[in-house]
PDB file of C-alpha atoms and ligand atoms in Angstrom:
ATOM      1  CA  UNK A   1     -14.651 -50.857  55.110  1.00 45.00           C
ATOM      2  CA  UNK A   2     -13.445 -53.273  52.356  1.00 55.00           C
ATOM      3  CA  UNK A   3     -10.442 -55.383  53.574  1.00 70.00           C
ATOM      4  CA  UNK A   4      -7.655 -54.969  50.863  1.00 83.00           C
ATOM      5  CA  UNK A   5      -5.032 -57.508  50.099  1.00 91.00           C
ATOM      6  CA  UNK A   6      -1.348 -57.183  50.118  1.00 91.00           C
ATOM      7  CA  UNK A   7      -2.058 -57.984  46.847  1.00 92.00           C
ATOM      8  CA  UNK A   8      -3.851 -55.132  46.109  1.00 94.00           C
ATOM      9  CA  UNK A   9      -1.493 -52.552  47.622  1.00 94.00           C
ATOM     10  CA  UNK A  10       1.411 -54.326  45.352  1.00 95.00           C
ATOM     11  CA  UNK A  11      -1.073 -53.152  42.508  1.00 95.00           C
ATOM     12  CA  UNK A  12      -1.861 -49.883  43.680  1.00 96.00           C
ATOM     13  CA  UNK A  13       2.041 -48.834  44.429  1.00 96.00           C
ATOM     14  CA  UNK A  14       2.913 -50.285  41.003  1.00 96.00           C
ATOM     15  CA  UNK A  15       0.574 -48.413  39.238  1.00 96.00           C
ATOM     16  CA  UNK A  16       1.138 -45.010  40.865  1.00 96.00           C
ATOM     17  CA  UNK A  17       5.532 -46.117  40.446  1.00 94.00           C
ATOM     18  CA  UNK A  18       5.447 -45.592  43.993  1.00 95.00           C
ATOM     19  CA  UNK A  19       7.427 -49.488  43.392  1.00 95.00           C
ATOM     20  CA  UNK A  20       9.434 -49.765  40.413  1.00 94.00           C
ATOM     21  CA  UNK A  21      10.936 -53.106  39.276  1.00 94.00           C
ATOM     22  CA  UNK A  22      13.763 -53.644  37.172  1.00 94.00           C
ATOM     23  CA  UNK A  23      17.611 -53.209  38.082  1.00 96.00           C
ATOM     24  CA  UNK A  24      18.187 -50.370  40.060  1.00 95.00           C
ATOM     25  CA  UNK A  25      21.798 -48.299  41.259  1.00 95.00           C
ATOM     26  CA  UNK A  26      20.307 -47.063  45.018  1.00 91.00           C
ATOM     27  CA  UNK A  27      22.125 -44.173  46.157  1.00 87.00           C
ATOM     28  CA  UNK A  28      23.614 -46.484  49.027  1.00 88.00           C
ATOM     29  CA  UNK A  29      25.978 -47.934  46.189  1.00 93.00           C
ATOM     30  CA  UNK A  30      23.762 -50.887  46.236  1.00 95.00           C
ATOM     31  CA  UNK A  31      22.041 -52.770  43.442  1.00 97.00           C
ATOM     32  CA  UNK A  32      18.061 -53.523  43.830  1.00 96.00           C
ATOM     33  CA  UNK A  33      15.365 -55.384  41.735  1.00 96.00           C
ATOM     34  CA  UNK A  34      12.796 -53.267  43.339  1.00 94.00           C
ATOM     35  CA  UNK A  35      12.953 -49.293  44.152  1.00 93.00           C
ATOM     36  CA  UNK A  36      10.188 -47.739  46.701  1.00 93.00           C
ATOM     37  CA  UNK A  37       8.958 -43.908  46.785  1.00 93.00           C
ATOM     38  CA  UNK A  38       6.439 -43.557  49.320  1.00 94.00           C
ATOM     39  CA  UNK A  39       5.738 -39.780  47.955  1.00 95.00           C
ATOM     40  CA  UNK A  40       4.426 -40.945  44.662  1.00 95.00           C
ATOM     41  CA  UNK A  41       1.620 -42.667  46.507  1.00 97.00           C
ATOM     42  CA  UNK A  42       1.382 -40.099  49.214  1.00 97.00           C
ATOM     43  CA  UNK A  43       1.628 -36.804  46.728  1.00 97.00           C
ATOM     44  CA  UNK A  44      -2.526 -37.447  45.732  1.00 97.00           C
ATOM     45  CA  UNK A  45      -3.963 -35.590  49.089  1.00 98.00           C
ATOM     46  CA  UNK A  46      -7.436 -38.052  48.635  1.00 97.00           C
ATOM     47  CA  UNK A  47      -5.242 -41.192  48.302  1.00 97.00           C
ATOM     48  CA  UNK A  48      -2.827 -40.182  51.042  1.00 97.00           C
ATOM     49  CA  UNK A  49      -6.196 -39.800  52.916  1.00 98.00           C
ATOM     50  CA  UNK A  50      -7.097 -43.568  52.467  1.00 97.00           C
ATOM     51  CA  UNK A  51      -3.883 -44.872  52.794  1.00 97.00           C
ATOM     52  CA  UNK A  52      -4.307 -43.106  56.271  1.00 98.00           C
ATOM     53  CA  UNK A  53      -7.736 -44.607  57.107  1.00 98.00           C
ATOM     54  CA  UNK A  54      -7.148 -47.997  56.065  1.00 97.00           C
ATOM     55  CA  UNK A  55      -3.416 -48.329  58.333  1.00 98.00           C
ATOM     56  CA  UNK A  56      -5.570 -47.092  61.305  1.00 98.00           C
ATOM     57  CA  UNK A  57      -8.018 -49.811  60.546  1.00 97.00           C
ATOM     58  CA  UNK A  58      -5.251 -51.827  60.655  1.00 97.00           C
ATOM     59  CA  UNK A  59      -3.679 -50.834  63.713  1.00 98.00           C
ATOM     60  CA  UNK A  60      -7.037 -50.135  65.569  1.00 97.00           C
ATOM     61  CA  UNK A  61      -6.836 -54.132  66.887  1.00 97.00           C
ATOM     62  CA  UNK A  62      -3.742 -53.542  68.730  1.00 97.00           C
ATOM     63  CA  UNK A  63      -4.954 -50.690  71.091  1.00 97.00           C
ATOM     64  CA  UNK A  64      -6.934 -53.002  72.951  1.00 93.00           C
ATOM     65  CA  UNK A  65      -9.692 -50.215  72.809  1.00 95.00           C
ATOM     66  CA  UNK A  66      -7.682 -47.198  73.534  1.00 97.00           C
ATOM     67  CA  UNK A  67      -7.782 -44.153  71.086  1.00 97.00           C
ATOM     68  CA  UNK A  68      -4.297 -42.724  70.679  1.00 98.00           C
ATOM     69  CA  UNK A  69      -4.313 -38.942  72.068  1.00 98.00           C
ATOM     70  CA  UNK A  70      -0.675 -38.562  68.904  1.00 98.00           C
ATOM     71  CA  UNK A  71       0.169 -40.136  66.063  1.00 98.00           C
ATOM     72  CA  UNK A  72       4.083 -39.534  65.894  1.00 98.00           C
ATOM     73  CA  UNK A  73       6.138 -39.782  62.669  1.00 98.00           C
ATOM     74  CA  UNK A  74      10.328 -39.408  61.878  1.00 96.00           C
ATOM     75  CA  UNK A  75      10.329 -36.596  59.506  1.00 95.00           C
ATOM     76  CA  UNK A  76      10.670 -36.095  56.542  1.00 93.00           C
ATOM     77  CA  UNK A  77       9.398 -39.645  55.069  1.00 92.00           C
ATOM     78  CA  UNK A  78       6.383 -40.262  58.108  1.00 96.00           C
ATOM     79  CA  UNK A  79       5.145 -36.186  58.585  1.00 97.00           C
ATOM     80  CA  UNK A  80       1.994 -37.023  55.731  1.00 98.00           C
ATOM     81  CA  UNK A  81       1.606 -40.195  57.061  1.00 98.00           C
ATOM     82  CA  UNK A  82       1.539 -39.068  60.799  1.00 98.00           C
ATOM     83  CA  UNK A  83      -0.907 -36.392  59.701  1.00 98.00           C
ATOM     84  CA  UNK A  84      -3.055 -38.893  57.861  1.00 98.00           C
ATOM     85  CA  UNK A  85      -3.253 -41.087  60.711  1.00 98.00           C
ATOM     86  CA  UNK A  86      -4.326 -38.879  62.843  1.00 98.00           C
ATOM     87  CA  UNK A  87      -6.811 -37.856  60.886  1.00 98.00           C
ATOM     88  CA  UNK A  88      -8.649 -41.103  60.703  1.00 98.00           C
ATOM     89  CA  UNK A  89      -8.176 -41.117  64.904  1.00 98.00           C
ATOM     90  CA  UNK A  90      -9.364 -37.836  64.993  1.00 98.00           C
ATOM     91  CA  UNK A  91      -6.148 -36.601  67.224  1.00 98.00           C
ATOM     92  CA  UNK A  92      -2.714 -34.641  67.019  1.00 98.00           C
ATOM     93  CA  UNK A  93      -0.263 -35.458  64.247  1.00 98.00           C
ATOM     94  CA  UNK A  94       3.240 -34.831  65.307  1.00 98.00           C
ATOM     95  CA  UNK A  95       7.032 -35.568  64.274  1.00 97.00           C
ATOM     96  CA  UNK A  96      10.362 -35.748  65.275  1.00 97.00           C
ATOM     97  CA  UNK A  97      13.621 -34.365  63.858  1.00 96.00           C
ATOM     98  CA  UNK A  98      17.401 -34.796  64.242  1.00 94.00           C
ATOM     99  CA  UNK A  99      19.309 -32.799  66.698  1.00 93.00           C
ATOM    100  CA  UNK A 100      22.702 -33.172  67.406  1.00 94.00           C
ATOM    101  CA  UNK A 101      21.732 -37.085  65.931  1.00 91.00           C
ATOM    102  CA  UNK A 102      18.904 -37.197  68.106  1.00 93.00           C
ATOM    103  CA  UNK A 103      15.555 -37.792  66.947  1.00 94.00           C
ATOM    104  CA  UNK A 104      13.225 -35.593  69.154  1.00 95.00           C
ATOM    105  CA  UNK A 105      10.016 -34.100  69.114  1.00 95.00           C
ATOM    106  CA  UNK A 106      10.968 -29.952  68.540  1.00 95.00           C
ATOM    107  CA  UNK A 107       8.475 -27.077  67.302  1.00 94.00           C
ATOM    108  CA  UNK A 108       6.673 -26.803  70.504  1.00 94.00           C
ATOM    109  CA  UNK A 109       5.279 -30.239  69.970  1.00 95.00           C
ATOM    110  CA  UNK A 110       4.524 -31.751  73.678  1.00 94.00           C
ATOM    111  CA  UNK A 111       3.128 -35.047  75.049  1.00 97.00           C
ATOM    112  CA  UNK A 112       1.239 -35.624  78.157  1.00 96.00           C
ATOM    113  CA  UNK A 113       2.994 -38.098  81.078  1.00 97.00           C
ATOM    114  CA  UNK A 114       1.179 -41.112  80.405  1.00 97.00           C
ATOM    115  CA  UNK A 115      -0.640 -40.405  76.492  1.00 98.00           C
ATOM    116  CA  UNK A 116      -1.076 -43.378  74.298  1.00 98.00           C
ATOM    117  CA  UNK A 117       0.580 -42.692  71.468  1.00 98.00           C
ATOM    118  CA  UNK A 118       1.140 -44.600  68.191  1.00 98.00           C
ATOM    119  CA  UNK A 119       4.031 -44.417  65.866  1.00 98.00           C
ATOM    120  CA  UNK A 120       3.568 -44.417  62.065  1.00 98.00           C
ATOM    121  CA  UNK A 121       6.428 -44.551  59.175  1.00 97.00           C
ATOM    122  CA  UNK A 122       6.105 -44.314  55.513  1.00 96.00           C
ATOM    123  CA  UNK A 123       8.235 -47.716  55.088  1.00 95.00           C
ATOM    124  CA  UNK A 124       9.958 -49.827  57.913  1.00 94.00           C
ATOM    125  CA  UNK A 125      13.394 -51.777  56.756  1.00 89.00           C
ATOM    126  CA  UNK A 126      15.282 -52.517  60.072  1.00 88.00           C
ATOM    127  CA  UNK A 127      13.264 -51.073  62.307  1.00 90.00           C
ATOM    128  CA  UNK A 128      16.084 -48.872  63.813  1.00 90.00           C
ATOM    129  CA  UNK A 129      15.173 -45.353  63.048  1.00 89.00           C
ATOM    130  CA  UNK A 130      11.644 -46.443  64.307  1.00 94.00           C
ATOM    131  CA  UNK A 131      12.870 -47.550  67.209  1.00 95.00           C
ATOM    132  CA  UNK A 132      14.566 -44.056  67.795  1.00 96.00           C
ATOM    133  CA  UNK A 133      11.148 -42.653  67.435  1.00 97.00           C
ATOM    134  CA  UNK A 134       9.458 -45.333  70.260  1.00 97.00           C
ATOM    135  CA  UNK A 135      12.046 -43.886  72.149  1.00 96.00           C
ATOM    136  CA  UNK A 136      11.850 -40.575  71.682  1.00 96.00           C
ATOM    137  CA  UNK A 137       8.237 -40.507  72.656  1.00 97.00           C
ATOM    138  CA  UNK A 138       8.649 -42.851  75.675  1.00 96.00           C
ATOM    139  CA  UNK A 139      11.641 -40.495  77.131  1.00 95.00           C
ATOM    140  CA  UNK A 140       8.648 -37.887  77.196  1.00 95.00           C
ATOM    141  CA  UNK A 141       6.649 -40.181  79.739  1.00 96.00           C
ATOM    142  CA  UNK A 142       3.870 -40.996  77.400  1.00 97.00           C
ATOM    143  CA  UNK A 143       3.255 -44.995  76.145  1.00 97.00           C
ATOM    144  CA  UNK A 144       3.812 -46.164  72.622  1.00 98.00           C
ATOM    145  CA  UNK A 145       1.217 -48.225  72.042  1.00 98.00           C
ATOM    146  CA  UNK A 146       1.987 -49.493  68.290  1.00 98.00           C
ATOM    147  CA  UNK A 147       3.718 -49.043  65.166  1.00 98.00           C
ATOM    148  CA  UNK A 148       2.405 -48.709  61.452  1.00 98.00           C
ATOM    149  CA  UNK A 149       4.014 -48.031  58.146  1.00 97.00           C
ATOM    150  CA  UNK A 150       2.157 -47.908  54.682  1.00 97.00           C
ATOM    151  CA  UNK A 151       5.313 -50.802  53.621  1.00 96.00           C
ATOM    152  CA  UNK A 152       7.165 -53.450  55.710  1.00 95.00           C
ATOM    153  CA  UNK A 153      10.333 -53.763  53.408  1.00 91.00           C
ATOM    154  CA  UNK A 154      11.756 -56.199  55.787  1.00 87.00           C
ATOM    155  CA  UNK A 155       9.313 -59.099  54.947  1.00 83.00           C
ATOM    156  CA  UNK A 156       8.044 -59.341  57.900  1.00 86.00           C
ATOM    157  CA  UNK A 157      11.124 -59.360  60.419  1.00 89.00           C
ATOM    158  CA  UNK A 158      11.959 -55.813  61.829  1.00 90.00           C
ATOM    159  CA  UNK A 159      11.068 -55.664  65.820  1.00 91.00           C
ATOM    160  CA  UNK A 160      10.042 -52.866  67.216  1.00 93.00           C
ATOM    161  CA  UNK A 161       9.487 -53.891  70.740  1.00 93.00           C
ATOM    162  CA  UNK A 162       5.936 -53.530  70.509  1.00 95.00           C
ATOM    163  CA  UNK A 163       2.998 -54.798  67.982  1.00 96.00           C
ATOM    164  CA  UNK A 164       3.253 -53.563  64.496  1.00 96.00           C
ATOM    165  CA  UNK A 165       1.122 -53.351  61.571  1.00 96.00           C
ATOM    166  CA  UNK A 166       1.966 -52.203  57.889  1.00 96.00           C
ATOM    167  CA  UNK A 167      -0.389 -52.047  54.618  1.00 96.00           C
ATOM    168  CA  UNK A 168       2.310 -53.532  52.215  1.00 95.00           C
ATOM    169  CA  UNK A 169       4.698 -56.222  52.900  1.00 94.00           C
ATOM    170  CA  UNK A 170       7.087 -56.721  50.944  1.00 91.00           C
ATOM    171  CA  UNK A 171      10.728 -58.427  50.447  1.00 88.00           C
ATOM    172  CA  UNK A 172      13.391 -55.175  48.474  1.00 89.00           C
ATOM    173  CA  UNK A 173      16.290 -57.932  48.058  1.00 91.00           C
ATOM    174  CA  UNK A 174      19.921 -55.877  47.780  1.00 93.00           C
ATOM    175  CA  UNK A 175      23.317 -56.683  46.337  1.00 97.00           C
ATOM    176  CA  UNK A 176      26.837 -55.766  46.501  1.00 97.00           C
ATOM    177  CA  UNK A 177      27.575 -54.935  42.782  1.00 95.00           C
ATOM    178  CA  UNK A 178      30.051 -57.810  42.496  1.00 96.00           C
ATOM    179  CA  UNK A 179      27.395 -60.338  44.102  1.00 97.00           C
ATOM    180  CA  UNK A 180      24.560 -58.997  41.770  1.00 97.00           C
ATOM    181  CA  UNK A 181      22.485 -61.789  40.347  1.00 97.00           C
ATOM    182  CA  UNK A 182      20.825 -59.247  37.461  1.00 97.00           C
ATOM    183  CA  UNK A 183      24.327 -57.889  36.305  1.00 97.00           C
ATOM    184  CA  UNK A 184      25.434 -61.646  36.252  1.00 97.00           C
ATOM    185  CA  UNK A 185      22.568 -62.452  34.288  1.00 96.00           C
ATOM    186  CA  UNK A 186      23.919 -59.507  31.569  1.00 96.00           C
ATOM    187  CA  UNK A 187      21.742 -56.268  32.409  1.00 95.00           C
ATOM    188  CA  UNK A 188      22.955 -53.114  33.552  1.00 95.00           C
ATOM    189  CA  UNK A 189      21.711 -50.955  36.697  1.00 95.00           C
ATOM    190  CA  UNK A 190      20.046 -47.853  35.997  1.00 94.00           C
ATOM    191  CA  UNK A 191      19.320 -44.899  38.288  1.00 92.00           C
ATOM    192  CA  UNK A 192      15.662 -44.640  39.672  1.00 87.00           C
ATOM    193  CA  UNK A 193      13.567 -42.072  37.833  1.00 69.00           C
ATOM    194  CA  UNK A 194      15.900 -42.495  34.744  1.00 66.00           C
ATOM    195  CA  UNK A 195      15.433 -44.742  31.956  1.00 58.00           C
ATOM    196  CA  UNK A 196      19.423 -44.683  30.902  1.00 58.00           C
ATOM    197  CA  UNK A 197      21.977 -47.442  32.053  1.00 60.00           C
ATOM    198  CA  UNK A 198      24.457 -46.112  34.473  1.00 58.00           C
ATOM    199  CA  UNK A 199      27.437 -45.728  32.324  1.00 55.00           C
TER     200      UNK A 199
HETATM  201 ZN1   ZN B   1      23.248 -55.252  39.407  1.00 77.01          ZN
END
């Protein structure tokens, strides 16, 4: 399989505006140079496919030879990319949901005492809700054995508490409106997915 550069995924998420650039209003309040929306990339079944292959490649070399018996996802951001995983391992795709505030795995979904499992995301920033996940799946007895996401938003930093892997890395800089470097330098924030300034 061809080795592709981050590089190349930068490309790729650019040109499907899965990654917009400019000066973006995030719903958080926040403003942002960069904006992320994993579904543009995953919405195209064949190239949600590859994305799928090519992060197992990637996280193959941390199982120390094991093949994962679940790929396990948070909803609603990681279900394609749990499913796409676990197609290219050839087992179960599953995910978890909040109840009460808890993430856990519902709909029937079980995990054998002991199963190597890996846990996928679409994009990892702190590494918290992932970490909910880990420990979701370890409070059913079976052993997290990695972690993947399609994009590492956190350049590189977030820990997991066990090896990680992620097709994209990438550094999604935000600001305090007051402490924004692109409205100091005279531009106004827009809304993702508009193309009008926020008033
Ligand atoms: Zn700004």
């Amino acid at each position: 399989m061809n080795e592709r550069t981050n590089d190349d995924w930068l490309g790729l998420f650019r040109e499907r505006e899965a990654l917009l650039e400019g000066h973006f209003l995030l719903t958080s309040g926040l403003h942002s140079p960069r904006y992320l929306q994993c579904a543009r990339v995953l919405m195209d079944p064949a190239l949600a496919t590859r994305l799928g292959a090519q992060l197992a490649s990637a996280l193959r070399p941390l199982l120390g030879g094991t093949s994962p018996a679940a790929v396990v996802a948070p909803a609603l951001g990681g279900v394609l990319v749990a499913h796409e995983v676990a197609r290219a391992f050839s087992c179960l795709g599953l995910f978890t949901e909040r109840q009460d505030g808890a993430m856990t795995l519902r709909r029937g979904f079980r995990l054998d005492e002991g199963a190597p499992v890996v846990v996928v995301e679409d994009v990892i920033t702190t590494g918290g809700s992932t970490k909910e996940v880990v420990s979701a799946v370890q409070a059913k007895g079976a052993r997290v054995l990695a972690v993947g996401s399609l994009v590492d938003r956190s350049g590189g930093t977030a820990d997991v508490g066990v090896p990680r892997a992620s097709l994209l890395t990438l550094e999604v800089p935000t600001y305090e409106a007051a402490a924004c470097p692109l409205c100091a330098a005279g531009s106004r924030p827009v809304k993702p997915g508009s193309r009008a300034a926020v008033p």
